[in-house]
Coordinates of C-alpha atoms in Angstrom, one line a residue:
M1 CA -10.6 47.9 -65.2
R2 CA -11.2 47.0 -61.5
I3 CA -14.9 47.6 -61.8
F4 CA -15.1 45.2 -64.7
E5 CA -13.2 42.5 -62.7
N6 CA -15.6 42.9 -59.9
L7 CA -18.6 42.7 -62.2
Y8 CA -17.3 39.6 -63.9
G9 CA -16.5 38.0 -60.5
F10 CA -20.0 38.7 -59.4
Y11 CA -21.4 37.3 -62.6
L12 CA -19.4 34.1 -62.0
Y13 CA -20.6 34.0 -58.4
L14 CA -24.2 34.2 -59.4
N15 CA -23.8 31.5 -62.0
K16 CA -21.4 29.1 -60.4
A17 CA -22.0 29.3 -56.7
K18 CA -24.8 26.8 -55.8
R19 CA -26.8 25.9 -52.8
F20 CA -25.3 22.9 -50.8
D21 CA -28.2 20.6 -50.2
F22 CA -26.3 18.3 -48.0
Q23 CA -29.5 16.6 -46.7
R24 CA -30.3 15.4 -50.2
K25 CA -26.8 14.4 -51.1
F26 CA -26.1 12.6 -47.8
K27 CA -29.4 10.8 -47.4
G28 CA -28.9 7.0 -47.1
K29 CA -25.2 7.2 -47.7
R30 CA -22.2 5.9 -45.9
I31 CA -20.0 8.9 -45.2
A32 CA -16.4 9.2 -44.0
V33 CA -15.1 12.5 -42.7
I34 CA -11.3 12.8 -42.6
G35 CA -9.5 15.3 -40.4
A36 CA -5.9 16.5 -40.1
A37 CA -5.0 14.9 -36.7
N38 CA -2.3 12.2 -36.5
S39 CA -4.9 9.8 -35.2
A40 CA -5.9 9.1 -38.9
Y41 CA -2.6 7.3 -39.3
E42 CA -2.8 4.8 -36.5
K43 CA -4.2 2.1 -38.8
E44 CA -3.9 1.4 -42.5
L45 CA -7.6 1.9 -43.4
G46 CA -7.2 3.5 -46.8
K47 CA -9.2 0.9 -48.7
F48 CA -11.9 0.9 -46.0
I49 CA -12.2 4.7 -46.3
D50 CA -12.3 4.7 -50.1
D51 CA -15.2 2.2 -50.0
F52 CA -17.5 4.7 -48.4
D53 CA -20.2 6.3 -50.6
I54 CA -19.0 9.8 -49.7
V55 CA -15.6 10.9 -48.4
I56 CA -15.3 14.4 -47.0
R57 CA -11.9 16.1 -46.5
I58 CA -10.9 19.5 -45.0
N59 CA -8.9 22.5 -46.1
K60 CA -5.3 21.5 -47.0
A61 CA -5.9 17.8 -47.2
L62 CA -5.4 17.5 -50.9
I63 CA -2.6 20.2 -51.3
T64 CA -0.4 18.5 -48.6
Y65 CA -1.3 14.9 -49.6
Q66 CA 1.6 12.5 -50.0
D67 CA 1.4 9.2 -51.8
N68 CA 2.4 7.3 -48.7
Q69 CA -0.7 8.5 -47.0
E70 CA -3.1 6.5 -49.2
K71 CA -2.8 3.3 -47.3
F72 CA -3.9 5.1 -44.2
I73 CA -6.5 7.6 -45.3
G74 CA -7.4 6.6 -48.9
K75 CA -7.5 9.0 -51.8
K76 CA -11.2 9.3 -52.8
T77 CA -12.5 12.8 -52.2
D78 CA -16.1 13.7 -53.0
F79 CA -16.3 17.0 -50.9
L80 CA -13.6 19.4 -49.9
I81 CA -14.7 21.8 -47.2
H82 CA -12.4 24.8 -47.6
N83 CA -12.1 28.1 -45.8
F84 CA -11.2 30.0 -49.0
H85 CA -8.1 31.5 -47.4
E86 CA -5.2 30.3 -49.5
N87 CA -2.3 30.9 -47.1
F88 CA -0.5 27.9 -45.6
D89 CA 0.8 29.0 -42.2
D90 CA -1.8 31.1 -40.5
G91 CA -4.9 28.9 -40.5
G92 CA -5.5 29.0 -44.3
G93 CA -6.7 26.1 -46.3
G94 CA -4.0 26.3 -48.9
P95 CA -4.2 27.1 -52.6
L96 CA -7.5 26.5 -54.5
D97 CA -5.7 24.6 -57.2
W98 CA -7.9 22.5 -59.5
K99 CA -4.8 20.9 -61.1
V100 CA -4.2 19.3 -57.8
F101 CA -7.9 18.7 -57.0
D102 CA -8.5 16.9 -60.3
R103 CA -5.9 14.3 -59.4
F104 CA -8.3 13.2 -56.6
S105 CA -11.3 13.5 -58.9
L106 CA -12.8 16.0 -56.5
K107 CA -16.5 16.4 -57.1
H108 CA -17.5 19.3 -54.9
L109 CA -15.7 22.3 -53.4
V110 CA -17.6 23.6 -50.4
Q111 CA -17.9 26.8 -48.5
A112 CA -19.6 25.9 -45.2
K113 CA -19.2 29.3 -43.6
S114 CA -22.1 31.1 -45.3
D115 CA -22.2 34.4 -43.5
F116 CA -21.2 37.6 -45.3
S117 CA -17.4 37.1 -45.0
G118 CA -17.7 33.5 -46.2
K119 CA -19.7 34.5 -49.2
R120 CA -17.3 37.4 -49.9
N121 CA -14.4 34.9 -49.9
V122 CA -16.3 32.8 -52.6
F123 CA -16.8 36.0 -54.6
N124 CA -13.0 36.8 -54.3
Y125 CA -12.3 33.3 -55.5
Y126 CA -14.3 33.9 -58.7
K127 CA -12.8 37.3 -59.1
K128 CA -9.3 35.9 -58.8
Y129 CA -9.6 32.7 -60.9
K130 CA -12.2 33.9 -63.5
S131 CA -12.8 31.3 -66.2
A132 CA -10.5 28.8 -64.5
S133 CA -12.9 28.7 -61.5
R134 CA -15.3 25.9 -60.9
E135 CA -18.6 25.4 -59.1
V136 CA -18.7 26.1 -55.4
L137 CA -21.4 24.7 -53.1
V138 CA -22.4 27.2 -50.4
L139 CA -24.1 25.9 -47.3
P140 CA -27.5 27.5 -46.6
S141 CA -27.1 30.2 -44.0
I142 CA -29.7 28.6 -41.7
W143 CA -27.4 25.5 -41.2
Y144 CA -24.3 27.6 -40.7
Q145 CA -26.1 29.7 -38.1
K146 CA -27.3 26.5 -36.3
A147 CA -23.6 25.5 -35.9
K148 CA -22.4 29.0 -35.1
K149 CA -25.0 29.3 -32.4
L150 CA -23.3 26.6 -30.4
F151 CA -20.1 28.7 -30.2
V152 CA -21.4 32.0 -28.9
S153 CA -18.5 34.4 -29.7
F154 CA -16.3 31.9 -31.3
S155 CA -16.5 30.2 -34.8
P156 CA -16.6 26.5 -35.7
T157 CA -13.6 25.1 -37.6
R158 CA -14.2 23.7 -41.0
G159 CA -13.6 20.3 -39.5
F160 CA -16.3 20.7 -37.0
L161 CA -18.7 21.9 -39.8
G162 CA -17.9 18.7 -41.7
I163 CA -18.8 16.6 -38.7
F164 CA -21.8 18.7 -37.9
L165 CA -23.3 18.3 -41.3
A166 CA -22.7 14.5 -41.5
L167 CA -24.2 13.9 -38.0
N168 CA -27.2 16.1 -38.7
S169 CA -28.0 14.4 -42.0
E170 CA -30.0 11.3 -42.8
A171 CA -26.9 9.3 -43.7
K172 CA -26.9 5.6 -43.1
E173 CA -23.4 5.5 -41.5
V174 CA -20.7 8.0 -40.5
Y175 CA -17.0 7.4 -39.8
L176 CA -14.9 10.0 -38.2
T177 CA -11.1 9.9 -38.2
G178 CA -8.3 12.5 -37.8
F179 CA -10.3 14.5 -35.2
T180 CA -8.9 14.8 -31.7
F181 CA -10.0 18.4 -31.1
F182 CA -6.4 19.5 -30.6
K183 CA -5.7 17.0 -27.9
T184 CA -3.1 15.4 -30.2
A185 CA -0.8 16.9 -32.9
Y186 CA -1.5 17.5 -36.6
A187 CA -0.4 14.7 -38.9
D188 CA 3.1 15.2 -40.4
G189 CA 3.1 17.4 -43.4
Y190 CA -0.2 19.1 -42.7
R191 CA 1.0 22.1 -40.7
D192 CA 4.6 21.5 -39.9
N193 CA 5.2 25.1 -38.6
I194 CA 3.1 24.0 -35.6
K195 CA 4.2 20.6 -34.4
S196 CA 3.1 20.2 -30.8
V197 CA -0.2 20.3 -29.0
D198 CA 0.9 23.2 -26.9
E199 CA 2.0 25.2 -30.0
T200 CA -1.3 24.5 -31.6
L201 CA -3.3 25.7 -28.7
K202 CA -1.2 28.9 -28.4
H203 CA -1.7 29.5 -32.1
I204 CA -5.5 29.1 -31.7
D205 CA -5.6 31.5 -28.7
R206 CA -3.6 34.1 -30.6
Q207 CA -5.9 34.0 -33.5
G208 CA -9.0 34.3 -31.3
F209 CA -11.4 32.7 -33.8
H210 CA -11.8 29.2 -32.2
D211 CA -11.8 27.6 -28.8
A212 CA -10.5 24.0 -28.7
E213 CA -12.3 22.8 -25.6
F214 CA -15.5 24.6 -26.4
E215 CA -15.4 22.9 -29.8
F216 CA -14.9 19.5 -28.2
Q217 CA -17.8 19.9 -25.9
N218 CA -20.0 21.1 -28.8
F219 CA -19.0 18.0 -30.7
L220 CA -20.0 15.8 -27.8
Q221 CA -23.5 17.5 -27.8
V222 CA -23.9 17.0 -31.6
L223 CA -22.7 13.3 -31.3
T224 CA -25.2 12.6 -28.5
N225 CA -28.1 14.2 -30.3
S226 CA -27.4 12.5 -33.7
N227 CA -29.9 10.1 -35.1
I228 CA -27.4 8.3 -37.4
E229 CA -27.9 4.6 -37.1
K230 CA -24.2 3.7 -37.1
I231 CA -21.3 6.0 -36.0
L232 CA -17.7 4.8 -36.1
L233 CA -14.9 6.7 -34.4
D234 CA -11.2 6.2 -34.8
D235 CA -9.6 4.7 -31.7
A236 CA -8.0 7.9 -30.5
L237 CA -11.2 9.9 -30.5
Y238 CA -13.1 7.0 -28.9
R239 CA -10.4 6.9 -26.1
I240 CA -10.7 10.7 -25.6
I241 CA -14.5 10.4 -25.2
K242 CA -14.2 7.5 -22.8
N243 CA -11.7 9.6 -20.7
E244 CA -14.2 12.4 -20.8
E245 CA -16.9 10.0 -19.4
Q246 CA -14.6 9.2 -16.5
I247 CA -13.9 12.9 -15.8
K248 CA -17.6 13.7 -15.8
S249 CA -18.8 10.5 -14.3
Q250 CA -21.5 10.2 -16.9
S251 CA -22.2 8.2 -20.0
I252 CA -21.7 10.0 -23.3
L253 CA -21.5 7.3 -25.9
K254 CA -24.8 5.8 -27.0
S255 CA -25.2 2.3 -28.4
N256 CA -25.0 3.6 -32.0
V257 CA -21.4 4.8 -31.5
K258 CA -18.5 2.3 -31.8
S259 CA -14.8 2.3 -32.0
I260 CA -13.3 1.3 -35.4
D261 CA -11.2 -1.1 -33.3
S262 CA -14.4 -3.2 -32.8
L263 CA -14.4 -3.9 -36.5
F264 CA -10.8 -4.8 -37.0
K265 CA -9.9 -6.9 -34.0

């Protein structure tokens, strides 16, 4: 029986897992990438976010979504970048539940970790959900390796991968909110078993997969090298980078990078 389940899962993988050609899909588009930090809730910009051509969300964003969040972060979801681990409390992305995803009219479920373990997780998804499964877009390995190379022995988070793809595309505009690289807490409801920044950093250290400061420095490198014509950051991330400029006594932000506050004064 098990061998038939594996064969059917592999059949679904071969037929439903597709190459994620993000360069083609993002070209010329206005893209918003929404993270899980509390900074996404400083301003009521839900309508502003939903007006973007493409909205990217990460992991548990849809599973933990509450109606009162819409005025802050909108509801539109074109791409959900998920780690394909369905647990809630130990770094997982939550259930891969299309009954929930369909309420957001989700267009694309994405596996951005395209090494062996990432592809195996997609295979396990098809083996588990069988005919109830949907198409999964899998990032080409060459792009995952480009991101992974920045981290040496650590791995990029799914949030970083979302940012990395947007900033390495030919998008017209990119807006980032809800990313503070663990310098502020998660938003309420996203990961309530870990409330404070200190608890979050200890959790990351225990897992050993990610490095918060390393990821932040890699983000700064990707941001600086990006050729996107217009990059908007939420106020919290903009302040964090300005503080980093003072610490390093050097300029990081180029003229194409602005705070969202500059649009809504």
